[in-house]
PDB file of C-alpha atoms and ligand atoms in Angstrom:
ATOM      1  CA  MET A   1      26.801  29.027   5.593  1.00  0.00           C
ATOM      2  CA  THR A   2      27.966  27.782   2.229  1.00  0.00           C
ATOM      3  CA  ASP A   3      26.061  25.872  -0.376  1.00  0.00           C
ATOM      4  CA  ALA A   4      25.660  22.196   0.301  1.00  0.00           C
ATOM      5  CA  GLY A   5      24.422  21.835  -3.243  1.00  0.00           C
ATOM      6  CA  ASN A   6      27.712  23.015  -4.802  1.00  0.00           C
ATOM      7  CA  PRO A   7      30.011  20.477  -6.497  1.00  0.00           C
ATOM      8  CA  ALA A   8      32.784  18.976  -4.448  1.00  0.00           C
ATOM      9  CA  PRO A   9      34.902  21.736  -2.943  1.00  0.00           C
ATOM     10  CA  PRO A  10      38.354  22.148  -4.511  1.00  0.00           C
ATOM     11  CA  ALA A  11      39.969  23.029  -1.166  1.00  0.00           C
ATOM     12  CA  PRO A  12      41.061  20.470   1.424  1.00  0.00           C
ATOM     13  CA  ALA A  13      38.921  20.036   4.585  1.00  0.00           C
ATOM     14  CA  PRO A  14      39.503  22.893   7.114  1.00  0.00           C
ATOM     15  CA  ALA A  15      41.224  20.560   9.589  1.00  0.00           C
ATOM     16  CA  ARG A  16      44.099  20.094   7.092  1.00  0.00           C
ATOM     17  CA  ARG A  17      44.840  23.772   6.761  1.00  0.00           C
ATOM     18  CA  PRO A  18      47.457  25.043   9.188  1.00  0.00           C
ATOM     19  CA  ALA A  19      46.881  28.116  11.260  1.00  0.00           C
ATOM     20  CA  LEU A  20      48.613  31.110   9.653  1.00  0.00           C
ATOM     21  CA  ARG A  21      49.380  34.667  10.647  1.00  0.00           C
ATOM     22  CA  ALA A  22      49.167  37.792   8.567  1.00  0.00           C
ATOM     23  CA  ARG A  23      50.188  41.415   9.025  1.00  0.00           C
ATOM     24  CA  ILE A  24      47.871  44.261   8.114  1.00  0.00           C
ATOM     25  CA  GLU A  25      49.715  46.336   5.420  1.00  0.00           C
ATOM     26  CA  ARG A  26      46.969  48.755   4.448  1.00  0.00           C
ATOM     27  CA  VAL A  27      43.579  49.968   5.609  1.00  0.00           C
ATOM     28  CA  TYR A  28      41.057  51.679   3.313  1.00  0.00           C
ATOM     29  CA  ASP A  29      37.630  53.043   4.329  1.00  0.00           C
ATOM     30  CA  HIS A  30      35.179  52.740   1.484  1.00  0.00           C
ATOM     31  CA  CYS A  31      32.797  54.746   3.654  1.00  0.00           C
ATOM     32  CA  ALA A  32      32.070  55.262   7.375  1.00  0.00           C
ATOM     33  CA  ASP A  33      30.984  51.661   8.017  1.00  0.00           C
ATOM     34  CA  THR A  34      32.799  49.645   5.378  1.00  0.00           C
ATOM     35  CA  ARG A  35      36.545  48.897   5.267  1.00  0.00           C
ATOM     36  CA  SER A  36      39.108  46.912   3.374  1.00  0.00           C
ATOM     37  CA  LEU A  37      42.296  45.414   4.871  1.00  0.00           C
ATOM     38  CA  TRP A  38      45.256  44.214   2.845  1.00  0.00           C
ATOM     39  CA  LEU A  39      46.967  41.250   4.569  1.00  0.00           C
ATOM     40  CA  ARG A  40      50.371  39.717   4.026  1.00  0.00           C
ATOM     41  CA  THR A  41      51.027  36.243   5.370  1.00  0.00           C
ATOM     42  CA  THR A  42      53.934  36.239   7.814  1.00  0.00           C
ATOM     43  CA  SER A  43      54.022  32.472   8.593  1.00  0.00           C
ATOM     44  CA  GLY A  44      54.536  30.604   5.349  1.00  0.00           C
ATOM     45  CA  ALA A  45      52.701  31.612   2.218  1.00  0.00           C
ATOM     46  CA  LEU A  46      49.002  31.892   1.568  1.00  0.00           C
ATOM     47  CA  PRO A  47      47.934  28.501   0.081  1.00  0.00           C
ATOM     48  CA  ARG A  48      46.531  28.484  -3.435  1.00  0.00           C
ATOM     49  CA  PHE A  49      42.916  29.629  -3.545  1.00  0.00           C
ATOM     50  CA  ALA A  50      40.072  29.819  -6.056  1.00  0.00           C
ATOM     51  CA  PRO A  51      38.006  32.977  -6.667  1.00  0.00           C
ATOM     52  CA  GLY A  52      35.200  33.035  -4.102  1.00  0.00           C
ATOM     53  CA  MET A  53      37.039  31.467  -1.159  1.00  0.00           C
ATOM     54  CA  PHE A  54      37.285  32.902   2.340  1.00  0.00           C
ATOM     55  CA  ILE A  55      39.662  32.834   5.250  1.00  0.00           C
ATOM     56  CA  SER A  56      38.547  32.102   8.819  1.00  0.00           C
ATOM     57  CA  ILE A  57      39.872  34.861  11.157  1.00  0.00           C
ATOM     58  CA  ALA A  58      40.442  34.113  14.826  1.00  0.00           C
ATOM     59  CA  ILE A  59      38.882  36.960  16.827  1.00  0.00           C
ATOM     60  CA  PRO A  60      40.007  37.041  20.530  1.00  0.00           C
ATOM     61  CA  LEU A  61      37.161  38.806  22.374  1.00  0.00           C
ATOM     62  CA  ALA A  62      37.083  39.219  26.138  1.00  0.00           C
ATOM     63  CA  GLU A  63      33.834  37.211  26.265  1.00  0.00           C
ATOM     64  CA  GLY A  64      35.462  34.343  24.363  1.00  0.00           C
ATOM     65  CA  ALA A  65      37.288  33.709  21.071  1.00  0.00           C
ATOM     66  CA  ARG A  66      35.287  33.457  17.886  1.00  0.00           C
ATOM     67  CA  VAL A  67      36.136  32.578  14.323  1.00  0.00           C
ATOM     68  CA  ARG A  68      34.537  34.428  11.447  1.00  0.00           C
ATOM     69  CA  PRO A  69      34.859  33.881   7.752  1.00  0.00           C
ATOM     70  CA  TYR A  70      35.823  36.785   5.399  1.00  0.00           C
ATOM     71  CA  SER A  71      35.897  36.395   1.665  1.00  0.00           C
ATOM     72  CA  ILE A  72      39.058  37.201  -0.255  1.00  0.00           C
ATOM     73  CA  ALA A  73      38.116  40.218  -2.310  1.00  0.00           C
ATOM     74  CA  SER A  74      41.230  40.252  -4.428  1.00  0.00           C
ATOM     75  CA  SER A  75      42.355  37.826  -7.091  1.00  0.00           C
ATOM     76  CA  ALA A  76      44.917  35.038  -6.636  1.00  0.00           C
ATOM     77  CA  GLU A  77      46.839  36.394  -9.667  1.00  0.00           C
ATOM     78  CA  ASP A  78      47.451  39.657  -7.692  1.00  0.00           C
ATOM     79  CA  GLY A  79      49.460  37.727  -5.032  1.00  0.00           C
ATOM     80  CA  GLU A  80      49.961  39.243  -1.621  1.00  0.00           C
ATOM     81  CA  PRO A  81      48.919  41.337   0.114  1.00  0.00           C
ATOM     82  CA  PHE A  82      45.410  40.055  -0.354  1.00  0.00           C
ATOM     83  CA  GLU A  83      42.270  42.019   0.428  1.00  0.00           C
ATOM     84  CA  ILE A  84      39.273  41.445   2.628  1.00  0.00           C
ATOM     85  CA  CYS A  85      36.399  43.886   3.018  1.00  0.00           C
ATOM     86  CA  PHE A  86      33.721  44.066   5.672  1.00  0.00           C
ATOM     87  CA  ASN A  87      31.029  46.258   7.141  1.00  0.00           C
ATOM     88  CA  ARG A  88      29.863  47.037  10.655  1.00  0.00           C
ATOM     89  CA  VAL A  89      26.950  44.919  11.837  1.00  0.00           C
ATOM     90  CA  PRO A  90      24.495  45.804  14.661  1.00  0.00           C
ATOM     91  CA  ASN A  91      25.773  44.058  17.764  1.00  0.00           C
ATOM     92  CA  GLY A  92      28.600  42.572  15.735  1.00  0.00           C
ATOM     93  CA  ALA A  93      31.397  42.340  18.247  1.00  0.00           C
ATOM     94  CA  GLY A  94      33.575  40.280  15.963  1.00  0.00           C
ATOM     95  CA  VAL A  95      33.656  42.724  13.103  1.00  0.00           C
ATOM     96  CA  ALA A  96      33.994  45.601  15.637  1.00  0.00           C
ATOM     97  CA  TRP A  97      37.279  43.978  16.675  1.00  0.00           C
ATOM     98  CA  LEU A  98      38.427  43.916  13.053  1.00  0.00           C
ATOM     99  CA  PHE A  99      37.620  47.618  12.755  1.00  0.00           C
ATOM    100  CA  GLU A 100      39.999  48.280  15.672  1.00  0.00           C
ATOM    101  CA  ARG A 101      42.974  46.723  13.947  1.00  0.00           C
ATOM    102  CA  GLU A 102      45.646  48.993  12.494  1.00  0.00           C
ATOM    103  CA  PRO A 103      48.501  48.699   9.940  1.00  0.00           C
ATOM    104  CA  GLY A 104      51.302  46.585  11.458  1.00  0.00           C
ATOM    105  CA  ASP A 105      48.921  44.541  13.636  1.00  0.00           C
ATOM    106  CA  GLU A 106      48.935  40.793  13.069  1.00  0.00           C
ATOM    107  CA  LEU A 107      45.966  38.374  13.097  1.00  0.00           C
ATOM    108  CA  GLY A 108      45.601  34.631  12.996  1.00  0.00           C
ATOM    109  CA  PHE A 109      43.582  32.791  10.376  1.00  0.00           C
ATOM    110  CA  THR A 110      43.063  29.479   8.608  1.00  0.00           C
ATOM    111  CA  GLY A 111      42.157  28.811   5.024  1.00  0.00           C
ATOM    112  CA  PRO A 112      41.410  29.688   2.315  1.00  0.00           C
ATOM    113  CA  PHE A 113      38.291  27.542   2.274  1.00  0.00           C
ATOM    114  CA  GLY A 114      35.035  27.325   0.394  1.00  0.00           C
ATOM    115  CA  ALA A 115      32.928  25.664  -2.257  1.00  0.00           C
ATOM    116  CA  PHE A 116      31.325  28.854  -3.556  1.00  0.00           C
ATOM    117  CA  THR A 117      33.951  29.259  -6.243  1.00  0.00           C
ATOM    118  CA  LEU A 118      34.463  29.865  -9.948  1.00  0.00           C
ATOM    119  CA  ASP A 119      37.770  28.580 -11.110  1.00  0.00           C
ATOM    120  CA  ARG A 120      37.655  28.889 -14.872  1.00  0.00           C
ATOM    121  CA  PRO A 121      35.763  30.915 -17.371  1.00  0.00           C
ATOM    122  CA  PRO A 122      32.236  29.577 -17.686  1.00  0.00           C
ATOM    123  CA  GLU A 123      30.794  27.995 -20.812  1.00  0.00           C
ATOM    124  CA  ALA A 124      27.198  29.287 -20.261  1.00  0.00           C
ATOM    125  CA  GLU A 125      25.909  32.799 -19.710  1.00  0.00           C
ATOM    126  CA  THR A 126      26.633  33.671 -16.133  1.00  0.00           C
ATOM    127  CA  ILE A 127      24.737  35.969 -13.770  1.00  0.00           C
ATOM    128  CA  PHE A 128      26.322  37.233 -10.583  1.00  0.00           C
ATOM    129  CA  ILE A 129      23.971  38.790  -7.994  1.00  0.00           C
ATOM    130  CA  ALA A 130      25.359  40.470  -4.893  1.00  0.00           C
ATOM    131  CA  GLU A 131      24.401  42.935  -2.220  1.00  0.00           C
ATOM    132  CA  ASN A 132      26.616  45.272  -0.188  1.00  0.00           C
ATOM    133  CA  THR A 133      29.827  43.557   0.933  1.00  0.00           C
ATOM    134  CA  GLY A 134      28.446  40.313  -0.615  1.00  0.00           C
ATOM    135  CA  VAL A 135      30.323  41.512  -3.680  1.00  0.00           C
ATOM    136  CA  ALA A 136      33.629  40.474  -2.016  1.00  0.00           C
ATOM    137  CA  PRO A 137      33.713  36.861  -3.314  1.00  0.00           C
ATOM    138  CA  ILE A 138      31.996  37.855  -6.593  1.00  0.00           C
ATOM    139  CA  ARG A 139      34.654  40.382  -7.513  1.00  0.00           C
ATOM    140  CA  PRO A 140      37.458  37.802  -8.155  1.00  0.00           C
ATOM    141  CA  MET A 141      34.936  35.388  -9.610  1.00  0.00           C
ATOM    142  CA  ALA A 142      33.812  37.977 -12.187  1.00  0.00           C
ATOM    143  CA  ARG A 143      37.360  38.693 -13.084  1.00  0.00           C
ATOM    144  CA  ARG A 144      38.073  34.991 -13.629  1.00  0.00           C
ATOM    145  CA  ALA A 145      34.818  34.627 -15.683  1.00  0.00           C
ATOM    146  CA  LEU A 146      36.213  37.321 -17.979  1.00  0.00           C
ATOM    147  CA  ALA A 147      39.687  35.867 -18.192  1.00  0.00           C
ATOM    148  CA  ASP A 148      39.149  34.631 -21.783  1.00  0.00           C
ATOM    149  CA  ARG A 149      39.218  37.355 -24.434  1.00  0.00           C
ATOM    150  CA  ASP A 150      35.979  36.054 -25.939  1.00  0.00           C
ATOM    151  CA  GLY A 151      33.263  34.156 -24.265  1.00  0.00           C
ATOM    152  CA  VAL A 152      29.743  34.028 -22.893  1.00  0.00           C
ATOM    153  CA  PRO A 153      27.852  37.020 -21.573  1.00  0.00           C
ATOM    154  CA  ILE A 154      28.599  37.868 -17.925  1.00  0.00           C
ATOM    155  CA  HIS A 155      26.174  39.961 -15.871  1.00  0.00           C
ATOM    156  CA  LEU A 156      26.621  41.553 -12.453  1.00  0.00           C
ATOM    157  CA  ILE A 157      23.584  42.846 -10.713  1.00  0.00           C
ATOM    158  CA  TYR A 158      24.853  44.612  -7.652  1.00  0.00           C
ATOM    159  CA  ALA A 159      22.441  46.093  -5.122  1.00  0.00           C
ATOM    160  CA  ALA A 160      22.997  48.116  -1.955  1.00  0.00           C
ATOM    161  CA  ASP A 161      20.860  50.179   0.386  1.00  0.00           C
ATOM    162  CA  ARG A 162      22.965  53.285  -0.245  1.00  0.00           C
ATOM    163  CA  ALA A 163      25.138  54.382  -3.177  1.00  0.00           C
ATOM    164  CA  GLU A 164      28.222  54.527  -0.923  1.00  0.00           C
ATOM    165  CA  HIS A 165      27.749  50.810  -0.214  1.00  0.00           C
ATOM    166  CA  LEU A 166      28.217  49.892  -3.846  1.00  0.00           C
ATOM    167  CA  LEU A 167      31.870  48.916  -3.562  1.00  0.00           C
ATOM    168  CA  TYR A 168      34.307  48.794  -6.489  1.00  0.00           C
ATOM    169  CA  ARG A 169      31.722  50.564  -8.636  1.00  0.00           C
ATOM    170  CA  ASP A 170      34.344  52.520 -10.700  1.00  0.00           C
ATOM    171  CA  GLU A 171      36.252  49.328 -11.348  1.00  0.00           C
ATOM    172  CA  PHE A 172      33.125  47.420 -12.540  1.00  0.00           C
ATOM    173  CA  GLU A 173      32.055  50.301 -14.730  1.00  0.00           C
ATOM    174  CA  ARG A 174      35.486  50.477 -16.322  1.00  0.00           C
ATOM    175  CA  ILE A 175      35.476  46.718 -17.000  1.00  0.00           C
ATOM    176  CA  ALA A 176      31.991  47.099 -18.545  1.00  0.00           C
ATOM    177  CA  ARG A 177      33.278  49.765 -20.897  1.00  0.00           C
ATOM    178  CA  GLU A 178      36.263  47.702 -21.898  1.00  0.00           C
ATOM    179  CA  ARG A 179      34.506  44.341 -22.185  1.00  0.00           C
ATOM    180  CA  PRO A 180      31.153  44.471 -24.105  1.00  0.00           C
ATOM    181  CA  ARG A 181      30.197  41.034 -22.952  1.00  0.00           C
ATOM    182  CA  PHE A 182      30.210  42.223 -19.292  1.00  0.00           C
ATOM    183  CA  ARG A 183      27.034  43.970 -18.227  1.00  0.00           C
ATOM    184  CA  PHE A 184      27.174  45.777 -14.908  1.00  0.00           C
ATOM    185  CA  GLU A 185      23.969  46.951 -13.202  1.00  0.00           C
ATOM    186  CA  PRO A 186      24.379  48.806  -9.897  1.00  0.00           C
ATOM    187  CA  ARG A 187      21.138  49.362  -8.034  1.00  0.00           C
ATOM    188  CA  VAL A 188      20.373  51.327  -4.927  1.00  0.00           C
ATOM    189  CA  LEU A 189      17.359  49.667  -3.266  1.00  0.00           C
ATOM    190  CA  PRO A 190      15.749  49.996   0.214  1.00  0.00           C
ATOM    191  CA  ALA A 191      17.071  47.251   2.415  1.00  0.00           C
ATOM    192  CA  ALA A 192      13.556  45.989   3.255  1.00  0.00           C
ATOM    193  CA  THR A 193      12.678  45.241  -0.357  1.00  0.00           C
ATOM    194  CA  LEU A 194      16.121  44.671  -1.855  1.00  0.00           C
ATOM    195  CA  TRP A 195      15.762  40.889  -2.346  1.00  0.00           C
ATOM    196  CA  ASP A 196      12.204  41.220  -3.551  1.00  0.00           C
ATOM    197  CA  GLU A 197      13.348  43.579  -6.271  1.00  0.00           C
ATOM    198  CA  LEU A 198      16.205  41.275  -7.230  1.00  0.00           C
ATOM    199  CA  GLY A 199      13.741  38.417  -7.433  1.00  0.00           C
ATOM    200  CA  ARG A 200      11.489  40.457  -9.708  1.00  0.00           C
ATOM    201  CA  ILE A 201      14.397  41.235 -12.050  1.00  0.00           C
ATOM    202  CA  VAL A 202      15.419  37.623 -12.179  1.00  0.00           C
ATOM    203  CA  GLN A 203      11.848  36.455 -12.786  1.00  0.00           C
ATOM    204  CA  THR A 204      11.314  38.866 -15.685  1.00  0.00           C
ATOM    205  CA  ARG A 205      14.654  38.265 -17.425  1.00  0.00           C
ATOM    206  CA  TRP A 206      15.661  34.744 -16.827  1.00  0.00           C
ATOM    207  CA  LEU A 207      12.504  32.883 -15.939  1.00  0.00           C
ATOM    208  CA  ASP A 208       9.557  34.474 -17.851  1.00  0.00           C
ATOM    209  CA  ALA A 209      11.347  35.829 -20.966  1.00  0.00           C
ATOM    210  CA  ASP A 210      12.405  32.473 -22.436  1.00  0.00           C
ATOM    211  CA  ALA A 211      12.645  28.729 -21.822  1.00  0.00           C
ATOM    212  CA  VAL A 212      16.421  28.625 -21.751  1.00  0.00           C
ATOM    213  CA  ARG A 213      17.670  27.054 -18.543  1.00  0.00           C
ATOM    214  CA  ILE A 214      21.384  26.766 -19.319  1.00  0.00           C
ATOM    215  CA  ARG A 215      22.723  29.685 -17.346  1.00  0.00           C
ATOM    216  CA  ASN A 216      24.821  29.914 -14.203  1.00  0.00           C
ATOM    217  CA  PHE A 217      23.871  32.008 -11.182  1.00  0.00           C
ATOM    218  CA  TYR A 218      26.152  33.028  -8.326  1.00  0.00           C
ATOM    219  CA  ILE A 219      24.302  34.797  -5.502  1.00  0.00           C
ATOM    220  CA  CYS A 220      25.864  36.238  -2.318  1.00  0.00           C
ATOM    221  CA  GLY A 221      24.476  38.340   0.499  1.00  0.00           C
ATOM    222  CA  VAL A 222      23.048  38.347   4.006  1.00  0.00           C
ATOM    223  CA  GLY A 223      19.936  36.588   5.147  1.00  0.00           C
ATOM    224  CA  LYS A 224      17.006  34.571   3.772  1.00  0.00           C
ATOM    225  CA  GLY A 225      16.670  36.625   0.583  1.00  0.00           C
ATOM    226  CA  VAL A 226      19.585  34.656  -0.819  1.00  0.00           C
ATOM    227  CA  LEU A 227      17.736  31.402  -0.257  1.00  0.00           C
ATOM    228  CA  ALA A 228      14.476  32.752  -1.664  1.00  0.00           C
ATOM    229  CA  LEU A 229      16.207  33.729  -4.853  1.00  0.00           C
ATOM    230  CA  ARG A 230      17.982  30.335  -5.079  1.00  0.00           C
ATOM    231  CA  ASP A 231      14.652  28.561  -4.601  1.00  0.00           C
ATOM    232  CA  ARG A 232      12.893  30.688  -7.219  1.00  0.00           C
ATOM    233  CA  LEU A 233      15.545  29.857  -9.840  1.00  0.00           C
ATOM    234  CA  ARG A 234      15.542  26.112  -9.004  1.00  0.00           C
ATOM    235  CA  ALA A 235      11.726  25.946  -8.945  1.00  0.00           C
ATOM    236  CA  GLY A 236      11.816  27.708 -12.305  1.00  0.00           C
ATOM    237  CA  GLY A 237      13.810  24.898 -13.901  1.00  0.00           C
ATOM    238  CA  TYR A 238      17.482  25.665 -13.387  1.00  0.00           C
ATOM    239  CA  GLU A 239      19.545  22.715 -12.184  1.00  0.00           C
ATOM    240  CA  ARG A 240      20.820  22.779  -8.570  1.00  0.00           C
ATOM    241  CA  ARG A 241      24.440  22.939  -9.738  1.00  0.00           C
ATOM    242  CA  SER A 242      23.600  25.986 -11.951  1.00  0.00           C
ATOM    243  CA  VAL A 243      22.449  28.027  -8.956  1.00  0.00           C
ATOM    244  CA  ARG A 244      25.324  28.583  -6.563  1.00  0.00           C
ATOM    245  CA  TYR A 245      25.044  30.782  -3.507  1.00  0.00           C
ATOM    246  CA  GLU A 246      26.656  31.912  -0.253  1.00  0.00           C
ATOM    247  CA  GLN A 247      24.429  33.155   2.578  1.00  0.00           C
ATOM    248  CA  TRP A 248      26.003  35.191   5.366  1.00  0.00           C
TER     249      TRP A 248
HETATM  250  C1  FAD B   1      31.425  32.164   3.951  1.00  0.00           C
HETATM  251  C2  FAD B   1      31.276  33.536   4.588  1.00  0.00           C
HETATM  252  C3  FAD B   1      32.028  34.549   4.058  1.00  0.00           C
HETATM  253  C4  FAD B   1      31.868  35.862   4.603  1.00  0.00           C
HETATM  254  N1  FAD B   1      32.529  36.902   4.116  1.00  0.00           N
HETATM  255  C5  FAD B   1      32.325  38.133   4.623  1.00  0.00           C
HETATM  256  C6  FAD B   1      32.991  39.261   3.984  1.00  0.00           C
HETATM  257  O1  FAD B   1      33.750  39.106   3.022  1.00  0.00           O
HETATM  258  N2  FAD B   1      32.721  40.529   4.527  1.00  0.00           N
HETATM  259  C7  FAD B   1      31.817  40.662   5.570  1.00  0.00           C
HETATM  260  O2  FAD B   1      31.555  41.877   5.976  1.00  0.00           O
HETATM  261  N3  FAD B   1      31.222  39.636   6.131  1.00  0.00           N
HETATM  262  C8  FAD B   1      31.456  38.373   5.726  1.00  0.00           C
HETATM  263  N4  FAD B   1      30.807  37.323   6.282  1.00  0.00           N
HETATM  264  C9  FAD B   1      30.125  37.544   7.565  1.00  0.00           C
HETATM  265  C10 FAD B   1      31.163  37.544   8.696  1.00  0.00           C
HETATM  266  O3  FAD B   1      31.767  36.294   8.813  1.00  0.00           O
HETATM  267  C11 FAD B   1      30.596  37.884  10.052  1.00  0.00           C
HETATM  268  O4  FAD B   1      29.383  37.098  10.287  1.00  0.00           O
HETATM  269  C12 FAD B   1      30.194  39.347  10.219  1.00  0.00           C
HETATM  270  O5  FAD B   1      31.354  40.168  10.044  1.00  0.00           O
HETATM  271  C13 FAD B   1      29.635  39.651  11.558  1.00  0.00           C
HETATM  272  O6  FAD B   1      30.427  38.992  12.547  1.00  0.00           O
HETATM  273  P1  FAD B   1      30.230  39.332  14.105  1.00  0.00           P
HETATM  274  O7  FAD B   1      30.946  38.283  14.885  1.00  0.00           O
HETATM  275  O8  FAD B   1      30.569  40.752  14.409  1.00  0.00           O
HETATM  276  O9  FAD B   1      28.668  39.224  14.336  1.00  0.00           O
HETATM  277  P2  FAD B   1      27.767  37.895  14.238  1.00  0.00           P
HETATM  278  O10 FAD B   1      27.248  37.604  15.634  1.00  0.00           O
HETATM  279  O11 FAD B   1      28.512  36.845  13.487  1.00  0.00           O
HETATM  280  O12 FAD B   1      26.596  38.379  13.287  1.00  0.00           O
HETATM  281  C14 FAD B   1      25.527  39.147  13.711  1.00  0.00           C
HETATM  282  C15 FAD B   1      24.446  39.198  12.668  1.00  0.00           C
HETATM  283  O13 FAD B   1      24.914  39.905  11.506  1.00  0.00           O
HETATM  284  C16 FAD B   1      24.573  39.237  10.310  1.00  0.00           C
HETATM  285  N5  FAD B   1      25.630  39.531   9.276  1.00  0.00           N
HETATM  286  C17 FAD B   1      26.734  38.799   8.994  1.00  0.00           C
HETATM  287  N6  FAD B   1      27.451  39.421   8.042  1.00  0.00           N
HETATM  288  C18 FAD B   1      26.842  40.581   7.773  1.00  0.00           C
HETATM  289  C19 FAD B   1      27.140  41.669   6.955  1.00  0.00           C
HETATM  290  N7  FAD B   1      28.287  41.680   6.209  1.00  0.00           N
HETATM  291  N8  FAD B   1      26.297  42.718   6.896  1.00  0.00           N
HETATM  292  C20 FAD B   1      25.173  42.721   7.653  1.00  0.00           C
HETATM  293  N9  FAD B   1      24.800  41.709   8.494  1.00  0.00           N
HETATM  294  C21 FAD B   1      25.684  40.648   8.608  1.00  0.00           C
HETATM  295  C22 FAD B   1      24.575  37.769  10.744  1.00  0.00           C
HETATM  296  O14 FAD B   1      23.732  37.075   9.813  1.00  0.00           O
HETATM  297  C23 FAD B   1      24.007  37.840  12.128  1.00  0.00           C
HETATM  298  O15 FAD B   1      22.593  37.836  12.075  1.00  0.00           O
HETATM  299  C24 FAD B   1      30.941  36.044   5.707  1.00  0.00           C
HETATM  300  C25 FAD B   1      30.165  34.944   6.220  1.00  0.00           C
HETATM  301  C26 FAD B   1      30.342  33.726   5.633  1.00  0.00           C
HETATM  302  C27 FAD B   1      29.497  32.579   6.178  1.00  0.00           C
END
């Protein structure tokens, strides 16, 4: 599900994207249940994409083919191979198939697609909020948000149920040391109350503390907590277009 409230998507409609193939060049296990794959397109070149976009991977299961979206976790400026990262899901046969793939294997996909994007450095303070692998689209967005040497404050509040699920932590901490306008806050929170706690942080800092409502929010994660946070911000006075989200 992507945000129907986002501005017009910069990418063409899915039907206009050709089916492509990619070879797996590298596999990296962040931890036991979370993996990255680096993919190199073998049929043509990967079309231009904006930070935050995803590819739709064709997954040929015995019980029937399915298509699942995976966000591009690397930046367009890094070229190919490009990275996706994903975690195991209870009863998730599609992602289990991805975990069985090995270097040298090929897979089919379409894309990149998506309206949950950030294509140029923002003009207003920007807050990224992600949980677990929901950081995948946020990572290239944060990098693009910081592309200008000077600019507005950029925050990343990144929560996970276990410390090992906080992906790219060293990288975000390094950027925060190098770029004073980037504030990185990793949080380990119980899964059951993760979104409640994120809601409390947002309420205290960006709703109760002042009357400023010119900030951008980008929220990504699994389940209804994403929508609850979106609704809290919009009800609190932020414009629809200032609160962007992607719910998995
Ligand atoms: C736009 C978009 C981008 C996405 N990008 C990524 C990505 O970069 N990395 C990634 O791991 N997943 C991503 N997903 C989720 C992914 O497409 C699959 O849904 C997921 O891998 C499970 O697929 P499945 O076929 O195994 O199980 P499904 O039958 O599709 O899902 C089973 C259940 O797991 C839930 N679920 C989906 N994703 C997750 C998750 N990551 N963690 C826990 N529960 C989940 C679903 O809501 C559903 O209830 C994205 C989804 C969308 C809509």
